């Protein structure tokens, strides 16, 4: 085929597919046969229509039947979030042919729906169509507000089961819908086809107000802005709308399309031929996967794994989706620069595969002719968490206790960095430049179960929350956020390269947490305290919510201006749900754990947060990062013997030590062991989180060198976290935490 013939073929095919998949071309009349696929909007079957510009939900395995291989769209809960299938925000698409002026004569929204029971009783959950907006802030009535058509999801459907729905689209205007709900048209004549109960659930819900959180509903008018009819000729998209801040769980949808009962969806359910002809190579610190496009395909998926990739490993989720390309992409190449979590894991050969998909996301997982291994010795190594010696941990702990904001004591390893080379946008846009928002982060932990974090933020305008602001409200100000899983990803059926498989917070042996650390100021703008807040509400699948007990933080503006820094520490046990969670067990000296961990910086130069940067080294990182561990990078926590390129020679005598109590958590009594390098006068005492001494187990007794064990009976104490402290003369002192659960 000549080059011009090839171009003409592709152009003709593109024009054909554009008509087929997205735009309604010919309205169906009463005498027409059942509409064909080209008359309808096909949004999602085994995957999203590749021609929809923005698709926010995750493409995951059916939660009720993961072994089936069926893929569904998952919408994670977020305060006032509305992820979905969207066309241009300022243009939309024309759906006037899908609706009528009266009830019962338009098309139908078909959707399979599964709603997590965590959404039971929560307000504001709906399937919502949005129309276009010009994003204007004018209050003179000229603004094109974003109006909504909503189908509130009934309580009966919030049961964690699949429900196949056929929702007849409502009449095209508010007045016509109100009349149709009464069984008549606008002239008062009985409807030939009355609305069924599902269709009566539709409501034209108005729009967000300008500059506030009110709704413009029919009849509302303030400062010239007033209710407008929904623009069926400019529909921006379909979403699952969590119009609430009261928590909830995920919502799944499948088989989503707008059409008639006779719509032929076979083209949206038939897989294409198998993929072949892909190339795999190393190019510097990147691995390159490329291929020649095939006119029979609507798109391509690229996978990566630590082991060989087959159709079975893709279906089982063992291979991670690296990226997707539509048939009309500008290039058919994916470049992957994987950050090896620790030098001990390098070199790290990786397997790649390319699958073919149809225009509607149906995938042919046969990769027998499109997979290979790349052994690239030049893959970069990312920063890691190195365990602190007792001496280093004491230095950091004392800095926090004395109000000194410093990174003194942190092991000498490369810090994590959030800048233009590593960042992605969180739930608000990225900053304009690194001078407005970037950061370095140092993290370490010790054998007593404490984590230590130092953050240095570059920020041209610091805007902190007022002293006393609840931790739940500090999200809207300058703050540091982090999420981490207290487990090795491989122990949660994840992989080093794929990370955690958790699509939301989990409890038990593999628990996930999210923290927010926010400086707070007095009326004069002076930093007077630091909120160290756990936002992992157990009602929403997290651990303990509230200000962290047994830890703390200090913050100050940088002396040279242009930013701020913060130092904080907390015991792992302070954030767990003691009824369910297993505290994080740090690795032994020569061991390595790879945990999910992510960092974020919120920036609020004005009255509200205006940007948020996250450590976006995973391709799927984005707006739902805060409660989606599957978006968090895999970060190594290395025992001290795995130190790399460090000249640290701190050498606390190993003969002096204080072990973690066992069992922990404990119900009534527990054992505390410690070692002495030489005979010393020992005091072993127990404190509550307010610093009050509640028990003295050893009171100034001179004890010989060697191992010692003391039992602690807590039958007279209430449940909660306690600290135990040893003082061995002037030679050694140490504090650990423990959890009493009755």
XYZ file of C-alpha atoms in Angstrom:
742
model
C 0.000 0.000 0.000
C 1.346 3.469 -0.880
C 1.885 6.098 1.797
C -0.993 8.253 0.473
C -3.306 5.241 0.364
C -2.388 4.373 3.936
C -3.094 7.924 5.071
C -6.427 7.988 3.239
C -7.409 4.646 4.776
C -6.613 5.843 8.293
C -8.450 9.132 7.764
C -11.515 7.339 6.485
C -11.384 4.898 9.364
C -11.008 7.709 11.881
C -14.026 9.532 10.472
C -16.068 6.349 10.548
C -15.158 5.502 14.116
C -15.792 9.033 15.339
C -19.332 8.789 14.007
C -19.741 5.280 15.349
C -18.580 5.839 18.886
C -19.401 9.272 20.163
C -21.664 11.641 18.321
C -25.370 11.082 17.692
C -25.776 11.565 13.955
C -29.346 10.653 13.042
C -32.272 10.865 15.480
C -34.385 7.724 15.510
C -38.006 8.182 14.449
C -40.968 6.068 15.470
C -40.948 4.058 12.255
C -37.214 3.387 12.319
C -35.901 -0.027 13.223
C -33.982 -0.393 16.470
C -31.125 2.122 16.551
C -27.677 0.908 15.580
C -24.570 1.524 17.664
C -23.780 4.759 15.857
C -26.945 6.406 17.201
C -25.904 6.016 20.791
C -23.282 6.857 23.400
C -21.285 3.814 24.499
C -19.271 4.769 27.589
C -17.974 1.584 29.240
C -18.097 -2.173 28.796
C -14.874 -4.052 29.523
C -13.188 -0.680 29.546
C -13.964 2.916 28.591
C -14.607 4.098 25.058
C -11.146 5.250 23.985
C -12.551 8.363 22.315
C -13.886 9.864 25.543
C -11.265 12.513 26.375
C -11.338 12.164 30.175
C -12.107 8.989 32.126
C -11.676 9.387 35.907
C -12.749 6.000 37.370
C -10.310 3.136 37.800
C -10.606 0.086 35.562
C -10.611 -2.848 38.037
C -11.680 -6.467 38.333
C -15.283 -7.191 39.277
C -15.169 -7.034 43.105
C -17.728 -9.838 43.445
C -16.104 -12.128 40.889
C -12.453 -11.135 40.360
C -11.603 -14.448 38.711
C -14.088 -13.831 35.886
C -11.755 -11.449 34.076
C -14.566 -8.895 33.776
C -13.381 -5.308 34.198
C -15.560 -2.606 35.746
C -15.230 1.109 36.502
C -14.561 1.967 40.155
C -15.317 5.389 41.668
C -13.590 5.912 45.022
C -15.301 8.056 47.618
C -14.062 11.632 47.978
C -15.622 14.685 49.617
C -17.804 16.376 46.978
C -16.068 14.407 44.227
C -17.541 13.741 40.799
C -15.368 11.420 38.745
C -16.738 10.111 35.497
C -16.699 10.060 31.709
C -16.195 13.593 30.387
C -15.978 15.444 27.107
C -14.687 19.012 26.784
C -15.593 21.062 29.861
C -16.314 24.118 27.742
C -18.005 22.377 24.788
C -19.664 19.081 25.727
C -21.462 16.866 23.199
C -24.904 17.069 21.663
C -27.474 14.649 23.152
C -30.636 16.417 22.003
C -31.506 13.418 19.820
C -31.589 11.212 22.921
C -34.319 13.127 24.759
C -37.793 14.400 23.996
C -40.013 17.239 25.158
C -42.334 14.796 26.911
C -41.826 11.749 29.083
C -41.348 8.206 27.846
C -40.171 9.065 24.326
C -36.429 9.511 24.793
C -33.576 7.041 25.055
C -32.460 5.152 28.129
C -29.343 5.185 30.296
C -28.377 1.537 30.769
C -25.985 0.840 33.633
C -24.987 -1.995 35.939
C -24.459 -0.523 39.394
C -22.799 -1.827 42.589
C -22.775 0.485 45.614
C -20.659 -0.300 48.669
C -22.819 -0.504 51.836
C -20.559 2.159 53.414
C -22.721 4.594 51.406
C -25.919 3.542 53.173
C -27.635 6.529 54.720
C -25.133 9.017 53.252
C -26.655 12.039 51.504
C -25.918 13.337 48.043
C -24.998 10.121 46.183
C -26.214 10.164 42.591
C -25.565 9.411 38.965
C -25.178 12.900 37.535
C -24.995 14.414 34.073
C -23.235 17.803 33.913
C -23.601 20.336 31.137
C -20.820 22.581 29.864
C -19.592 25.716 31.595
C -17.497 28.711 30.632
C -15.991 28.806 34.156
C -17.003 32.438 34.420
C -17.183 34.117 37.828
C -19.407 36.983 36.685
C -22.420 37.634 38.929
C -24.447 39.631 36.401
C -26.247 36.649 34.905
C -23.843 36.217 32.005
C -22.021 33.237 33.526
C -22.613 29.827 31.979
C -22.946 27.810 35.176
C -22.437 24.052 35.307
C -25.965 22.675 35.753
C -26.819 19.092 36.661
C -29.292 16.338 35.961
C -29.244 13.874 38.849
C -30.553 10.393 39.546
C -30.227 9.954 43.349
C -29.226 6.366 44.069
C -31.972 4.773 46.213
C -31.085 3.214 49.565
C -32.309 -0.181 48.347
C -29.458 -0.277 45.818
C -26.708 0.414 48.386
C -26.280 -3.217 49.332
C -22.991 -4.248 47.733
C -24.711 -6.238 44.954
C -24.936 -5.681 41.210
C -28.157 -4.124 39.883
C -28.906 -3.853 36.151
C -30.765 -0.599 35.573
C -32.593 0.890 32.613
C -33.150 4.566 33.429
C -35.366 6.265 30.840
C -33.985 9.754 30.238
C -36.332 12.494 31.448
C -38.034 15.155 29.341
C -35.630 17.853 28.231
C -36.846 20.694 30.499
C -37.599 21.147 34.164
C -41.246 22.030 33.566
C -41.760 19.026 31.284
C -40.205 16.709 33.876
C -42.443 18.084 36.626
C -45.496 17.553 34.417
C -44.380 14.055 33.424
C -44.014 13.074 37.081
C -47.703 14.005 37.394
C -48.517 11.828 34.355
C -49.274 14.623 31.870
C -47.497 16.696 29.247
C -47.129 20.475 29.349
C -50.635 20.861 27.900
C -52.134 18.669 30.604
C -52.737 15.698 28.325
C -52.072 12.205 29.724
C -48.728 10.797 28.616
C -48.852 8.030 26.055
C -45.977 6.366 27.953
C -46.002 7.391 31.624
C -42.712 7.622 33.501
C -41.792 4.523 35.469
C -40.565 4.787 39.062
C -36.912 4.908 38.025
C -37.528 7.758 35.594
C -39.466 9.683 38.240
C -36.270 9.693 40.296
C -34.571 12.157 37.919
C -34.225 15.760 39.086
C -32.764 18.852 37.444
C -30.537 19.726 40.379
C -29.407 23.235 39.616
C -25.778 24.390 39.790
C -23.125 25.393 42.247
C -23.471 29.039 43.176
C -20.865 31.579 42.194
C -18.287 31.864 44.944
C -20.155 29.756 47.476
C -21.744 26.472 48.375
C -25.388 27.144 47.538
C -27.464 25.787 44.668
C -29.291 27.731 42.014
C -32.542 25.827 41.838
C -35.629 26.777 39.825
C -36.825 30.199 40.959
C -33.517 31.201 42.564
C -31.911 34.463 41.516
C -29.153 36.372 43.308
C -27.074 39.209 41.864
C -28.374 38.442 38.401
C -27.309 34.781 38.423
C -30.299 32.473 38.115
C -31.428 28.980 37.245
C -30.791 27.883 33.664
C -32.196 24.905 31.782
C -29.919 21.914 31.373
C -28.066 22.123 28.041
C -28.769 18.845 26.274
C -26.865 20.168 23.261
C -23.710 20.499 25.388
C -23.509 17.616 27.862
C -20.101 17.536 29.521
C -20.285 14.061 30.968
C -21.731 11.390 33.236
C -20.379 10.959 36.760
C -20.872 9.214 40.076
C -21.330 12.241 42.331
C -20.453 12.070 46.052
C -22.123 15.365 46.979
C -21.190 15.075 50.668
C -18.328 15.199 53.160
C -19.825 12.555 55.456
C -17.819 9.622 54.145
C -18.701 6.629 52.042
C -17.277 3.765 50.039
C -16.640 2.990 46.383
C -19.269 2.749 43.647
C -18.779 0.462 40.641
C -20.447 0.678 37.227
C -20.383 -1.553 34.164
C -22.100 -1.842 30.768
C -22.841 1.877 30.575
C -24.505 3.282 27.468
C -27.297 5.574 26.331
C -29.559 4.095 23.677
C -32.711 2.118 23.048
C -33.727 -1.377 24.196
C -32.748 -2.842 20.822
C -29.311 -1.256 20.636
C -26.758 -3.671 19.218
C -23.780 -3.571 21.572
C -21.966 -6.546 20.080
C -19.208 -4.287 18.742
C -18.633 -3.131 22.313
C -18.268 -6.667 23.672
C -16.195 -8.410 20.977
C -12.414 -8.572 21.497
C -10.015 -7.754 18.641
C -7.342 -10.107 17.253
C -4.270 -10.779 19.399
C -1.395 -8.298 19.474
C 1.931 -8.946 17.754
C 4.942 -7.045 16.496
C 5.981 -5.148 19.636
C 9.619 -4.177 20.273
C 11.346 -4.024 23.663
C 14.698 -2.309 24.388
C 16.725 -0.360 26.948
C 17.606 3.277 26.297
C 19.774 4.772 29.035
C 17.804 4.774 32.265
C 14.522 3.982 30.472
C 12.928 0.852 29.074
C 11.180 1.391 25.750
C 8.156 -0.510 24.459
C 7.032 0.350 20.927
C 4.881 -1.106 18.159
C 3.338 -0.447 14.755
C -0.408 0.320 14.983
C -2.849 -2.164 13.504
C -6.048 -0.831 11.811
C -8.015 -3.674 13.434
C -7.401 -2.320 16.933
C -9.063 0.463 18.871
C -6.285 0.744 21.434
C -3.427 -0.883 23.301
C -2.529 -1.680 26.918
C 1.074 -1.969 28.113
C 1.870 -4.131 31.171
C 4.925 -4.582 33.365
C 5.773 -7.280 35.900
C 8.652 -8.772 37.877
C 7.844 -12.176 36.351
C 6.740 -13.513 32.954
C 3.465 -12.045 31.667
C 0.658 -14.215 30.344
C -3.059 -13.813 29.796
C -3.541 -15.411 33.217
C -1.196 -13.049 35.085
C -2.951 -10.074 33.459
C -6.374 -11.397 34.459
C -5.150 -12.117 38.003
C -3.693 -8.624 38.407
C -0.132 -9.923 38.801
C 0.963 -7.767 35.863
C 0.574 -3.999 36.373
C -0.964 -1.740 33.763
C 1.773 0.694 32.758
C -0.198 2.753 30.245
C -2.765 2.760 27.444
C -2.820 4.208 23.946
C -5.805 4.846 21.687
C -5.710 3.936 18.012
C -5.322 7.637 17.133
C -2.398 8.350 19.473
C 0.372 10.562 18.157
C 2.983 7.913 18.966
C 2.923 4.223 19.735
C 5.616 4.029 22.344
C 5.767 3.843 26.126
C 8.953 4.764 27.983
C 9.357 3.405 31.503
C 11.981 4.602 33.961
C 11.298 2.443 36.984
C 12.887 3.567 40.241
C 14.417 0.511 41.908
C 13.481 0.791 45.611
C 16.911 -0.161 46.998
C 20.397 -0.821 45.590
C 20.270 -4.391 46.894
C 17.448 -5.085 44.400
C 19.445 -3.850 41.397
C 19.857 -4.788 38.629
C 16.162 -5.563 38.311
C 15.077 -7.267 35.048
C 11.470 -6.466 34.151
C 8.945 -8.126 31.874
C 6.696 -6.142 29.518
C 3.743 -7.027 27.298
C 1.357 -5.235 24.927
C -2.275 -6.261 24.457
C -4.820 -5.144 21.883
C -8.183 -3.614 22.786
C -11.306 -2.782 20.859
C -12.603 0.744 20.556
C -14.710 0.054 23.640
C -11.945 -1.298 25.841
C -12.521 -5.020 25.288
C -9.088 -6.584 25.625
C -7.474 -9.592 23.981
C -5.015 -10.752 26.654
C -3.119 -13.139 24.405
C 0.453 -11.780 24.607
C 2.251 -14.869 23.353
C 3.632 -12.791 20.454
C 3.994 -9.463 22.274
C 5.999 -9.903 25.474
C 9.688 -9.822 26.427
C 12.101 -9.171 29.292
C 14.345 -6.096 29.494
C 17.438 -6.329 31.718
C 18.507 -2.693 32.080
C 21.439 -2.203 34.461
C 21.021 1.575 34.225
C 17.599 1.811 35.879
C 17.777 4.530 38.567
C 17.542 3.784 42.297
C 15.106 5.891 44.302
C 15.661 7.202 47.860
C 14.797 4.834 50.674
C 14.116 4.844 54.400
C 17.141 3.726 56.422
C 16.582 2.634 60.011
C 18.111 4.943 62.632
C 20.603 3.883 65.252
C 19.585 4.460 68.862
C 21.920 7.460 68.973
C 20.339 9.028 65.882
C 16.826 8.348 67.134
C 17.636 9.997 70.472
C 18.953 13.079 68.682
C 15.803 13.445 66.590
C 13.468 12.706 69.503
C 15.228 15.293 71.668
C 14.999 17.884 68.877
C 11.231 17.435 68.743
C 10.925 17.532 72.522
C 12.969 20.744 72.769
C 11.273 22.481 69.832
C 14.292 22.414 67.502
C 13.354 22.047 63.819
C 16.374 20.280 62.375
C 17.322 17.244 60.314
C 20.176 16.446 62.697
C 20.276 12.745 63.444
C 18.695 11.512 60.207
C 20.752 8.798 58.496
C 22.952 10.029 55.690
C 20.924 8.880 52.694
C 19.367 10.793 49.788
C 16.080 12.548 50.702
C 12.836 12.200 48.803
C 12.060 15.161 46.575
C 8.817 16.693 45.331
C 9.642 18.945 42.389
C 8.795 19.325 38.718
C 10.607 16.069 37.901
C 8.642 13.964 40.399
C 5.382 15.744 41.125
C 1.823 15.237 39.984
C -1.321 17.169 40.826
C -3.348 15.913 43.765
C -6.967 17.007 44.135
C -6.191 20.586 43.005
C -3.876 21.815 40.213
C -0.106 21.928 40.263
C 1.691 25.166 41.196
C 3.126 27.421 38.512
C 6.738 26.725 39.461
C 8.959 25.033 42.030
C 9.559 28.318 43.894
C 5.915 28.246 44.947
C 5.769 24.640 46.067
C 8.422 21.960 46.251
C 9.924 19.948 49.094
C 12.562 17.556 50.327
C 11.513 14.853 52.794
C 13.635 12.722 55.107
C 12.146 9.678 56.821
C 13.554 7.211 59.299
C 12.325 4.850 62.016
C 13.785 3.099 65.041
C 13.516 -0.268 66.698
C 11.144 1.049 69.367
C 8.397 1.634 66.817
C 8.728 5.396 66.229
C 8.771 7.054 62.801
C 10.542 10.395 62.287
C 9.941 12.793 59.378
C 11.629 16.061 58.419
C 10.116 18.191 55.631
C 11.601 21.342 54.095
C 9.063 23.176 51.889
C 9.829 25.893 49.348
C 6.842 28.256 49.341
C 6.666 31.914 48.341
C 3.702 32.606 50.654
C 3.064 30.672 53.864
C -0.601 30.464 54.886
C -1.191 28.354 57.991
C -4.345 27.462 59.877
C -5.249 29.362 63.038
C -4.234 27.923 66.397
C -6.915 25.506 67.540
C -8.176 24.663 64.050
C -9.359 21.027 64.136
C -7.151 18.660 62.197
C -10.111 17.808 59.983
C -10.032 21.414 58.679
C -6.287 21.876 58.193
C -6.493 20.440 54.661
C -7.382 23.895 53.356
C -4.074 25.487 54.446
C -0.364 24.961 53.914
C 0.359 21.463 55.190
C 2.325 18.282 54.615
C 0.475 15.016 54.052
C 1.678 11.453 53.865
C 0.160 8.043 53.395
C 1.794 4.744 54.173
C 0.972 1.089 54.533
C 2.370 -0.676 57.602
C 3.284 -3.823 55.647
C 5.459 -5.149 52.879
C 3.500 -4.906 49.623
C 4.407 -8.528 48.869
C 2.588 -9.605 52.041
C -0.602 -7.999 50.701
C -0.516 -9.903 47.380
C 1.145 -6.921 45.739
C 4.508 -6.623 44.003
C 7.514 -4.336 44.240
C 6.767 -2.803 40.854
C 2.976 -2.928 41.086
C 2.830 -1.688 44.666
C -0.072 -2.292 46.990
C -3.214 -3.816 45.475
C -5.385 -1.865 47.939
C -7.826 0.400 46.105
C -8.930 1.847 49.446
C -7.790 1.617 53.061
C -7.522 -1.858 54.545
C -7.316 -3.066 58.139
C -5.795 -6.061 59.885
C -2.329 -7.366 59.009
C -1.939 -4.935 56.076
C -3.348 -1.607 57.324
C -3.142 1.765 55.547
C -3.010 5.259 57.024
C -3.013 8.910 56.037
C -1.565 11.759 58.113
C -1.638 15.557 57.859
C 0.941 17.766 59.569
C -0.038 21.436 59.682
C 1.679 24.361 61.447
C -0.794 26.647 63.242
C -0.422 30.357 63.995
C -1.650 32.940 66.483
C -3.377 36.209 65.602
C 0.011 37.787 64.781
C 0.945 35.013 62.363
C 3.514 33.363 64.630
C 3.719 29.563 64.543
C 2.659 28.414 67.998
C 1.844 24.730 67.525
C 1.818 21.936 64.969
C -1.149 19.664 64.332
C -0.105 16.051 63.726
C -3.416 14.608 62.605
C -4.468 11.156 61.510
C -7.315 11.536 59.035
C -7.822 7.791 58.640
C -11.334 7.600 60.061
C -12.192 3.956 60.877
C -15.751 4.576 59.680
C -14.250 5.084 56.230
C -11.820 2.198 56.379
C -8.934 3.900 58.185
C -7.265 3.649 61.566
C -7.587 6.074 64.464
C -8.821 9.570 63.557
C -7.705 12.671 65.442
C -4.610 14.304 66.875
C -1.873 11.714 67.331
C -1.064 10.843 70.936
C 2.451 9.972 72.070
C 4.120 11.952 69.294
C 4.335 15.548 68.211
C 5.774 18.055 65.795
C 7.494 21.429 65.615
C 7.600 23.854 62.710
C 9.046 27.235 61.814
C 9.532 29.532 58.859
C 12.856 29.072 57.124
C 15.382 31.675 58.273
C 16.163 32.714 54.704
C 12.482 33.132 53.810
C 10.654 31.463 50.964
C 9.319 28.513 52.863
C 8.932 26.557 56.077
C 10.065 23.301 57.615
C 8.652 20.822 60.081
C 9.968 17.941 62.181
C 7.622 15.391 63.688
C 7.547 11.937 65.205
C 4.901 9.408 66.168
C 4.776 5.806 67.370
C 3.217 3.401 64.897
C 0.832 2.193 67.583
C -0.668 5.676 67.987
C -2.494 5.511 64.662
C -3.746 1.940 64.576
C -7.239 0.663 65.131
C -6.308 -1.490 68.142
C -9.269 -3.809 67.633
C -8.092 -4.772 64.157
C -4.663 -3.535 63.117
C -1.257 -5.144 63.494
C 1.441 -2.538 64.311
C 4.241 -2.134 61.801
C 7.212 -4.409 62.508
C 10.397 -2.682 61.380
C 12.917 -4.779 59.444
C 15.851 -6.424 61.178
C 19.328 -5.023 60.665
C 20.056 -6.954 57.469
C 16.473 -7.129 56.170
C 14.429 -5.047 53.740
C 10.709 -4.244 53.568
C 9.047 -2.528 50.620
C 6.037 -0.552 51.775
C 3.529 1.730 50.000
C 4.264 5.354 50.917
C 3.431 8.752 49.424
C 3.948 12.422 50.300
C 1.953 15.532 49.414
C 2.278 19.290 49.882
C -0.797 21.534 50.091
C -0.396 25.225 49.260
C -2.888 27.960 50.164
C -1.592 31.372 49.183
C -5.022 32.943 49.572
C -8.183 32.061 51.461
C -8.277 28.468 50.245
C -5.972 25.732 49.022
C -4.981 26.485 45.469
C -2.565 23.691 44.575
C -1.377 20.312 45.783
C 1.693 18.391 44.682
C 2.224 14.712 45.397
C 5.143 12.365 44.850
C 3.736 11.110 41.572
C 6.212 8.448 40.514
C 3.417 5.951 39.806
C 1.602 6.346 36.502
C -1.834 6.024 38.132
C -1.254 8.674 40.839
C -3.824 11.467 40.852
C -6.755 13.064 42.636
C -7.741 9.986 44.620
C -4.237 9.440 45.997
C -5.108 10.185 49.628
C -7.201 7.036 50.138
C -5.903 4.833 47.321
C -2.755 2.939 48.385
C -2.558 1.429 44.894
C -1.364 4.879 43.765
C 1.461 5.053 46.318
C 5.073 4.345 45.299
C 6.827 1.263 46.629
C 9.463 2.573 49.048
C 12.097 0.470 50.767
C 12.607 0.478 54.529
C 16.111 -0.898 55.044
C 17.700 -2.364 58.139
C 20.838 -0.611 59.297
C 23.168 -3.221 57.825
C 21.819 -2.271 54.369
C 23.112 1.285 54.598
C 24.530 2.475 51.275
C 26.996 5.285 50.674
C 26.880 6.487 54.236
C 29.814 7.434 56.431
C 27.714 7.295 59.552
C 29.733 5.639 62.304
C 27.358 6.088 65.217
C 27.904 3.017 67.349
C 25.814 2.772 70.466
C 27.064 -0.270 72.396
C 24.683 -3.057 71.529
C 24.910 -4.413 75.088
C 22.542 -1.654 76.217
C 19.046 -2.105 74.755
C 15.338 -1.914 75.522
C 13.155 -4.388 73.617
C 9.574 -4.003 72.476
C 7.226 -5.431 75.090
C 5.580 -8.767 74.300
C 2.780 -9.381 73.670
C 1.792 -6.060 72.183
C -1.003 -5.020 72.083
C -1.787 -6.785 75.375
C -4.964 -7.336 77.378
C -3.750 -7.462 81.009
C -0.056 -8.191 81.419
C 3.035 -8.010 79.257
C 6.753 -8.682 79.483
C 9.493 -6.041 79.086
C 13.061 -7.161 78.364
C 16.249 -5.074 78.390
C 20.013 -5.542 78.364
C 22.760 -3.825 80.356
C 26.368 -3.550 79.207
C 27.534 -3.203 82.801
C 26.070 -3.031 86.270
C 23.913 0.093 86.612
C 21.233 1.636 88.799
C 18.021 1.004 86.844
C 14.711 2.818 86.885
C 11.939 1.346 84.696
C 8.681 3.333 84.715
C 5.385 3.575 82.820
C 3.602 6.781 81.732
C 0.284 7.614 80.112
C 0.123 9.815 76.984
C -0.284 12.915 79.193
C 3.147 12.273 80.664
C 1.817 11.151 84.051
C 3.701 8.323 85.753
C 1.320 5.407 86.365
C 3.703 2.652 87.471
C 7.312 2.100 88.592
C 8.522 -1.405 87.750
C 12.155 -1.014 88.853
C 13.036 1.844 91.180
C 16.768 2.568 91.377
C 17.816 -1.056 91.798
C 21.423 -1.841 90.912
C 21.285 -4.636 88.355
C 24.182 -6.628 86.835
C 25.209 -6.696 83.194
C 23.177 -9.007 80.954
C 19.602 -9.655 79.897
C 16.704 -8.835 82.232
C 12.935 -9.323 82.068
C 10.214 -7.526 84.063
C 6.483 -8.304 83.972
C 3.981 -5.455 83.904
C 0.421 -6.047 85.166
C -1.920 -3.353 83.844
C -5.181 -4.711 85.267
C -5.837 -1.433 87.066
C -5.407 0.761 83.974
C -7.805 1.684 81.187
C -7.304 0.797 77.532
C -5.016 3.054 75.561
C -1.428 3.772 74.662
C 1.292 3.932 77.328
C 5.016 4.697 77.304
C 7.652 2.764 79.218
C 11.067 4.246 79.937
C 14.352 2.852 81.177
C 17.118 4.918 82.779
C 20.367 2.986 83.409
C 22.492 5.384 85.441
C 24.012 7.934 83.099
C 24.837 5.279 80.487
C 21.525 4.654 78.764
C 17.953 5.854 78.557
C 15.193 4.857 76.148
C 11.427 5.132 75.764
C 9.069 2.765 73.926
C 5.291 2.731 73.493
C 2.818 -0.088 74.103
C -0.912 -0.588 73.604
C -3.301 -1.865 76.285
C -6.541 -3.295 74.833
C -9.189 -4.695 77.188
